[in-house]
Coordinates of C-alpha atoms in Angstrom, one line a residue:
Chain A
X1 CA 82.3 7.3 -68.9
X2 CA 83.6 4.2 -66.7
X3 CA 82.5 1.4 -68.5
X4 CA 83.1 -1.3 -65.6
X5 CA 81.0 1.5 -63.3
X6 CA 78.0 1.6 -65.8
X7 CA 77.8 -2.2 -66.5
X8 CA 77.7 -2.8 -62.5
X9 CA 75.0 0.1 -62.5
X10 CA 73.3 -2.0 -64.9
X11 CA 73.7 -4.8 -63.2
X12 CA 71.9 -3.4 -59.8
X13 CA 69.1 -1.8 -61.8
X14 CA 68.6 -5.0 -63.4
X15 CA 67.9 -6.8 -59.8
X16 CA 65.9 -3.7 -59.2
X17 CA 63.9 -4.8 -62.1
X18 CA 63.4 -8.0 -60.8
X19 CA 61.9 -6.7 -57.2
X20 CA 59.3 -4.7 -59.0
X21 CA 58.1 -7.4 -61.2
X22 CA 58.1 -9.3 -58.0
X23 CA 55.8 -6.7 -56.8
X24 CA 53.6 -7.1 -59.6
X25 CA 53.6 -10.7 -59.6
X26 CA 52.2 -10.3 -55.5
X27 CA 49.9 -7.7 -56.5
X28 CA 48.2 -9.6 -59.4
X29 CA 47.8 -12.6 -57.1
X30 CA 46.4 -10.2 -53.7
X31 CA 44.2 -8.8 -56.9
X32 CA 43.1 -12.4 -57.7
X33 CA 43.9 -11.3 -61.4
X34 CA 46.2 -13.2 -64.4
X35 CA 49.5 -12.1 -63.8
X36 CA 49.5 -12.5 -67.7
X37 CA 47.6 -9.2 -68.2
X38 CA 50.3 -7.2 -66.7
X39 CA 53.3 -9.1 -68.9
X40 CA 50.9 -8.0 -71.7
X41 CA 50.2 -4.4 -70.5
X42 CA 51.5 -1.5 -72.3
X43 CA 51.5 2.5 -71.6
X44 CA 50.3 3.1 -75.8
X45 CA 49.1 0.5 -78.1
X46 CA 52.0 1.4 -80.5
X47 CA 54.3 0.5 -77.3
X48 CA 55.7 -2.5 -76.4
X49 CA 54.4 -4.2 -73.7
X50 CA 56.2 -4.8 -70.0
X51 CA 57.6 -9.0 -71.0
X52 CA 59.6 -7.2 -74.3
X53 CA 60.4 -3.6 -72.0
X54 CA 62.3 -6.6 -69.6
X55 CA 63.6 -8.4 -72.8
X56 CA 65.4 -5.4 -74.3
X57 CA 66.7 -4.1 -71.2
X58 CA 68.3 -6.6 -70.7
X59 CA 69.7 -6.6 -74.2
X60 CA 70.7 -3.3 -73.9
X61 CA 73.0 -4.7 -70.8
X62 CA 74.0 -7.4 -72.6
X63 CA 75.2 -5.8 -76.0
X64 CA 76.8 -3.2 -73.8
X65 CA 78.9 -5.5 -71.6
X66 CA 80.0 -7.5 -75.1
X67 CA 80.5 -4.8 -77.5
X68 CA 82.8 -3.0 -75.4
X69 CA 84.9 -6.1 -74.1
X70 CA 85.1 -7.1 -77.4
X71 CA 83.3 -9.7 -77.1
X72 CA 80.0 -11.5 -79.1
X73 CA 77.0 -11.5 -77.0
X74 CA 75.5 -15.0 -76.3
X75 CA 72.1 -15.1 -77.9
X76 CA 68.8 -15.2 -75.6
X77 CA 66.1 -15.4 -78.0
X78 CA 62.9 -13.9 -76.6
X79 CA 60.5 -16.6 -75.6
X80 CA 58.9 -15.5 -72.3
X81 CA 55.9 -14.7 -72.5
X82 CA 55.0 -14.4 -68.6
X83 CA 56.6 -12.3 -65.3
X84 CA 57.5 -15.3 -64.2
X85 CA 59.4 -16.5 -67.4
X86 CA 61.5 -13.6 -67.6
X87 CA 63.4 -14.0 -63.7
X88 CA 65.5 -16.9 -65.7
X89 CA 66.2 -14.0 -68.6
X90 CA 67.2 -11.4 -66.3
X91 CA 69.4 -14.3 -64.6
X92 CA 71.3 -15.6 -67.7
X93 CA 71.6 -11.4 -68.2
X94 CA 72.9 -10.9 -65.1
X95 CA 75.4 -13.6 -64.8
X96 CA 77.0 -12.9 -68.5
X97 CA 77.3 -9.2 -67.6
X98 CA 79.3 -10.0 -64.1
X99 CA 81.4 -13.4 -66.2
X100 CA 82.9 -10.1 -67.6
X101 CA 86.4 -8.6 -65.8
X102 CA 87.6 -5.1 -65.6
X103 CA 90.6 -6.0 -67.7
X104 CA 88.1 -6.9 -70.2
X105 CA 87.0 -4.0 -70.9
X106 CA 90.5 -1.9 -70.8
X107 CA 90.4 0.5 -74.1
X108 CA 86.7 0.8 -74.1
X109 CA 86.3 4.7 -74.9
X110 CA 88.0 4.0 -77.6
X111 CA 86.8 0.4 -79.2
X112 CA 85.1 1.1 -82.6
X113 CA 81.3 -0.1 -82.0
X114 CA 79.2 -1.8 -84.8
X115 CA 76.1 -3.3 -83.9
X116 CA 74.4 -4.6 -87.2
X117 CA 72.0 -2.4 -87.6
X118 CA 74.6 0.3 -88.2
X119 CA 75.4 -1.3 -91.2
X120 CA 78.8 -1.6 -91.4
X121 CA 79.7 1.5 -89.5
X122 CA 80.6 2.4 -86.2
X123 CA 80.6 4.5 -83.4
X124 CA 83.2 5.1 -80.4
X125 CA 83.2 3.0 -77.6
X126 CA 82.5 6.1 -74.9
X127 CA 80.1 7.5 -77.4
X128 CA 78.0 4.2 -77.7
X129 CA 78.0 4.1 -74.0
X130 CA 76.9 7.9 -72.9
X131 CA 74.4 8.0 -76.2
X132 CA 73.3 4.7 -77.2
X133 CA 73.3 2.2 -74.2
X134 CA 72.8 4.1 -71.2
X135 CA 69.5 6.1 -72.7
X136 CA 68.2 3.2 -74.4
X137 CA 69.2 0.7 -71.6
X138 CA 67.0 3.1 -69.0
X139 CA 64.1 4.1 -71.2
X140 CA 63.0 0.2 -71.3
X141 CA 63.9 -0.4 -67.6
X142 CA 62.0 2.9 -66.6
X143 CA 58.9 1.8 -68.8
X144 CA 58.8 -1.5 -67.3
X145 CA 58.2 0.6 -63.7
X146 CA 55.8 2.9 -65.2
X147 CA 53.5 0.0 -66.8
X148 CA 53.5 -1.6 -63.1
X149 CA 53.0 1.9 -61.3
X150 CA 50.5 2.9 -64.5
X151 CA 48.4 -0.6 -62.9
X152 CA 48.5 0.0 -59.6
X153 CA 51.6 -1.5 -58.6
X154 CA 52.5 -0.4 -55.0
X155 CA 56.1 0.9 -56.0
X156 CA 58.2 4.1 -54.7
X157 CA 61.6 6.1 -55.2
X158 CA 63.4 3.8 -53.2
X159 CA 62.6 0.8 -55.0
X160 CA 63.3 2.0 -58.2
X161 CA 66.9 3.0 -57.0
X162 CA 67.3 0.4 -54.7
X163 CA 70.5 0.8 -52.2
X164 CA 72.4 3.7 -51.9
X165 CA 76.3 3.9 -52.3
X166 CA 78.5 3.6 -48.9
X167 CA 77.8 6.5 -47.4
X168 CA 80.7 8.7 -45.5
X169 CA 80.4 10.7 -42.3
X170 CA 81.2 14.3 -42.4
Chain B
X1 CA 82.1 7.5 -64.7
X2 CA 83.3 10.6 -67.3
X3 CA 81.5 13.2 -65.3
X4 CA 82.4 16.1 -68.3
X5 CA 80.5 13.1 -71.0
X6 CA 77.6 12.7 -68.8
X7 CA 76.9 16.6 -68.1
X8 CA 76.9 16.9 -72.4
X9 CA 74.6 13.8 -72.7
X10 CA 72.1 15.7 -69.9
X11 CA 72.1 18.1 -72.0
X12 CA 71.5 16.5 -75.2
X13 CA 68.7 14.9 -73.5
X14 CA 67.0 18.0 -72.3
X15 CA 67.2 19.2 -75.8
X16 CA 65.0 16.1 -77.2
X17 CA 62.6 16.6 -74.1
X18 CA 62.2 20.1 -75.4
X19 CA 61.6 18.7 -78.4
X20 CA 58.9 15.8 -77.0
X21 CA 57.3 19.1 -75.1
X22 CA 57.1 21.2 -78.7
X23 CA 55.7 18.1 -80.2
X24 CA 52.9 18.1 -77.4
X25 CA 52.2 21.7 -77.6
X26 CA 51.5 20.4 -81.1
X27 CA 49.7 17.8 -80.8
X28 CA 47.1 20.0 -78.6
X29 CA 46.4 22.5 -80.5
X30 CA 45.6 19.9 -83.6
X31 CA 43.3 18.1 -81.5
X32 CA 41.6 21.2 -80.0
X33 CA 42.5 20.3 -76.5
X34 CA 43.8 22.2 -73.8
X35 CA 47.8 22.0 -73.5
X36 CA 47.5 22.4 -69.7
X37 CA 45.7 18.9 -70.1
X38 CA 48.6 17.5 -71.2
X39 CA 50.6 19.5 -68.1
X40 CA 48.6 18.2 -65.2
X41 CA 48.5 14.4 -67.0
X42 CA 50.3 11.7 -64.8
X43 CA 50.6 7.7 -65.0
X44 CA 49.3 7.2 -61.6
X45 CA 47.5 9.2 -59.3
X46 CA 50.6 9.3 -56.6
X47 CA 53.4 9.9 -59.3
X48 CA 53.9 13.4 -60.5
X49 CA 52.6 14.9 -63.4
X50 CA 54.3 16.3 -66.8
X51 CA 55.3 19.6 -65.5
X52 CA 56.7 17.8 -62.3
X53 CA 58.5 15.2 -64.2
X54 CA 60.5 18.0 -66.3
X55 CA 61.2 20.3 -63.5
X56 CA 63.0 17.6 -61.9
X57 CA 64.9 16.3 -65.1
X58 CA 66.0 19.7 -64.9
X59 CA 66.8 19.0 -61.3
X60 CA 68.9 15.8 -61.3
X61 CA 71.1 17.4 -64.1
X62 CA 71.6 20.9 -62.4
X63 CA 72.4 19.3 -58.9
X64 CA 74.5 16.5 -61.1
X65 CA 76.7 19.6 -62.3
X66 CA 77.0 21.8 -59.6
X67 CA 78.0 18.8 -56.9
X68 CA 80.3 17.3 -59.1
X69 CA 81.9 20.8 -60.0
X70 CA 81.9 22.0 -56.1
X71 CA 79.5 24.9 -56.9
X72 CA 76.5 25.7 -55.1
X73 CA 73.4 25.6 -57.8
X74 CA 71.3 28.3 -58.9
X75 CA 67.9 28.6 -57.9
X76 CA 65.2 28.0 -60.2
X77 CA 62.0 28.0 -57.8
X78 CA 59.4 25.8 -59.5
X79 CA 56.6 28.1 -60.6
X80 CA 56.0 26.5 -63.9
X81 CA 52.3 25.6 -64.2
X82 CA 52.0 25.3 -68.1
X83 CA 54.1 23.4 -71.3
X84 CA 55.0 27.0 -72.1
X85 CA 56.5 27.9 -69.1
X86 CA 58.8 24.9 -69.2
X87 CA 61.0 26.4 -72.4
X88 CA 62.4 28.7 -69.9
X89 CA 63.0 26.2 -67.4
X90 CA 64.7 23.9 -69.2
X91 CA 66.7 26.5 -71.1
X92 CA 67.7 28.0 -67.7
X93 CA 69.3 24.6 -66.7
X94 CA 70.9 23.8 -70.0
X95 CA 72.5 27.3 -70.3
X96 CA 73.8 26.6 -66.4
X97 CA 75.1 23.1 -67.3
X98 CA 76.7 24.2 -69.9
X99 CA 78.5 27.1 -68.4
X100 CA 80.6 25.0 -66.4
X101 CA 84.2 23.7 -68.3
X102 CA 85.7 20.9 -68.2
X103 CA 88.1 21.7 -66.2
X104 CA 85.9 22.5 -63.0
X105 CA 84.6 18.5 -62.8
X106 CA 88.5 17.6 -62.1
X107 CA 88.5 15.4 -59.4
X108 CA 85.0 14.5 -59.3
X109 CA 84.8 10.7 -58.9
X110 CA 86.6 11.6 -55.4
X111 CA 84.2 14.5 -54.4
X112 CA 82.3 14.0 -51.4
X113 CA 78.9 14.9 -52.6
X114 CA 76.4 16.0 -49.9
X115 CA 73.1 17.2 -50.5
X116 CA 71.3 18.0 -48.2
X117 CA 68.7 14.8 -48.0
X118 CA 71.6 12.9 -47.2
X119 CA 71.9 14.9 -43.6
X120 CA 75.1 15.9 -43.2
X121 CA 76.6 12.2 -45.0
X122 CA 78.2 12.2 -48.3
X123 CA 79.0 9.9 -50.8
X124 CA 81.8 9.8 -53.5
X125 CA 81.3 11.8 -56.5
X126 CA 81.6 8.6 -59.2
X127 CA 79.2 6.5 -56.9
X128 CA 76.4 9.8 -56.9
X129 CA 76.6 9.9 -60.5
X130 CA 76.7 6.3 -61.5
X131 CA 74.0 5.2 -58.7
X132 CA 71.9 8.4 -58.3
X133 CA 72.0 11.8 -60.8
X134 CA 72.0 9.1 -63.8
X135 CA 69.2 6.6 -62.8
X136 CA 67.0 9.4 -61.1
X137 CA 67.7 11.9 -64.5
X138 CA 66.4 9.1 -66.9
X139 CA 63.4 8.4 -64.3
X140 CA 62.0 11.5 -64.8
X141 CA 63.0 12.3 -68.9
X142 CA 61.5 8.7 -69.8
X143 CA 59.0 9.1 -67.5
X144 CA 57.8 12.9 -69.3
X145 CA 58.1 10.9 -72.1
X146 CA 56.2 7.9 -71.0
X147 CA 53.1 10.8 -70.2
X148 CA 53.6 11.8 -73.8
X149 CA 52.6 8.7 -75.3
X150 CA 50.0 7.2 -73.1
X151 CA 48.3 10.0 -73.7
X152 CA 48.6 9.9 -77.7
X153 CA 51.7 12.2 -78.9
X154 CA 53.2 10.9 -81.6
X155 CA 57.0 9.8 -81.1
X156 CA 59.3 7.4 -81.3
X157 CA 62.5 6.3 -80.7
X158 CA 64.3 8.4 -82.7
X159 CA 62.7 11.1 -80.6
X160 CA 63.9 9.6 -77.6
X161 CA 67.6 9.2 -78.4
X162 CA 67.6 12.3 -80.7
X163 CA 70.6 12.5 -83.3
X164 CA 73.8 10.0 -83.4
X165 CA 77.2 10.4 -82.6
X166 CA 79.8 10.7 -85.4
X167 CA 79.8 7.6 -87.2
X168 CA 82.7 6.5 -88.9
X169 CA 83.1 4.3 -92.3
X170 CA 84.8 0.8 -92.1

């Protein structure tokens, strides 16, 4: 798993993110309703709702890109509470995750991994990546599009990829 | 991108959405309720439903494997109308993606990967998996998932990321 790959990937689905919430931001307003009742939407009511699906994928980034750089995470406590709150949270994400250099993360795979709620343990760099960040990191940014599409959003395939990789001619 | 790390985590993934699926099947009967309910349910009226969503899980991992290993995929025509029918499915793709050693994805992040909606382009192998067969894999498993819960199976995260990697002792 290429750590400086996946935290790029990151990275683009992260301004992804932003485009759809965009979206939902235009809809509400065409819709003349509160944008606040789509921060506050959720797909179950044992689910969290779309503002704290934003907050912890971008977490999910951020621990990534500082755990395996060896680095500690700089601390964005969650306080938004509206769509429009959380462009300034996917910013800050954003720009710690690219403030980060290839070199940084040289001996990733194998970096021993211990967020605090392993209690003291840890798990191997390449593991935490392929197991750990990468499911969690798209389960929360793939809920986020599914509350807005689950509302009515107007969103499609290509906006939840967003561009495509150079492409070669044959 | 460690293509060989990737293929495994697929894998392991299909495994918990069997699991989710099982859990479904469950979750019907309990409640009286037709599982093929549960099959046909969808988020939004223009996104797919459950059966859909797996069948191309299934999909994005099979294609992921057989591009990045230069083989030509299987066919596995999508007749599946019901939960039930999806064990096959799913079992058919894991036993393909796991037939395939190590050794077959060398030279994958070079790979010029061209399927055929790209019309005759390619891209390189790291940049399909990093930018496409990941993102558009967890769209559809978190997504199956997402269908799960909204309409009241009970599962949580543990479900989602199934069991941890070795852990080691400080």
């Amino acid at each position: 798993m290429d750590t400086v790959e996946t935290v790029t990937q990151f990275d683009k689905m992260l301004e992804n993110l932003q485009r759809w919430l965009d979206a939902g931001l235009a809809f509400a307003e065409r819709k003349k309703i509160e944008p606040d009742v789509l921060a506050a939407s959720r797909l179950a009511c044992d689910q969290h709702e779309l503002v704290r699906q934003v907050q912890l994928a971008c977490d999910q980034a951020k621990f990534a890109a500082a755990y395996l750089s060896g680095q500690k995470a700089p601390s964005h406590p969650d306080t938004e509470k509206t769509i429009g709150e959380l462009r300034a949270r996917i910013k800050a994400c954003r720009t710690y995750v690219k403030s980060i250099t290839p070199q940084q993360y040289a001996g990733a795979a194998e970096r021993r991994v211990a967020p605090p709620w392993l209690n003291g343990r840890w798990m191997r760099g390449d593991h935490y990546l392929a197991q750990v960040a990468i499911p969690n990191f798209y389960f929360h940014v793939v809920t986020a599009y599914a509350i807005l599409r689950h509302n009515g959003v107007e969103l499609g395939k290509m906006d939840y990829v967003g561009p495509f990789p150079p492409l070669g001619e044959s």
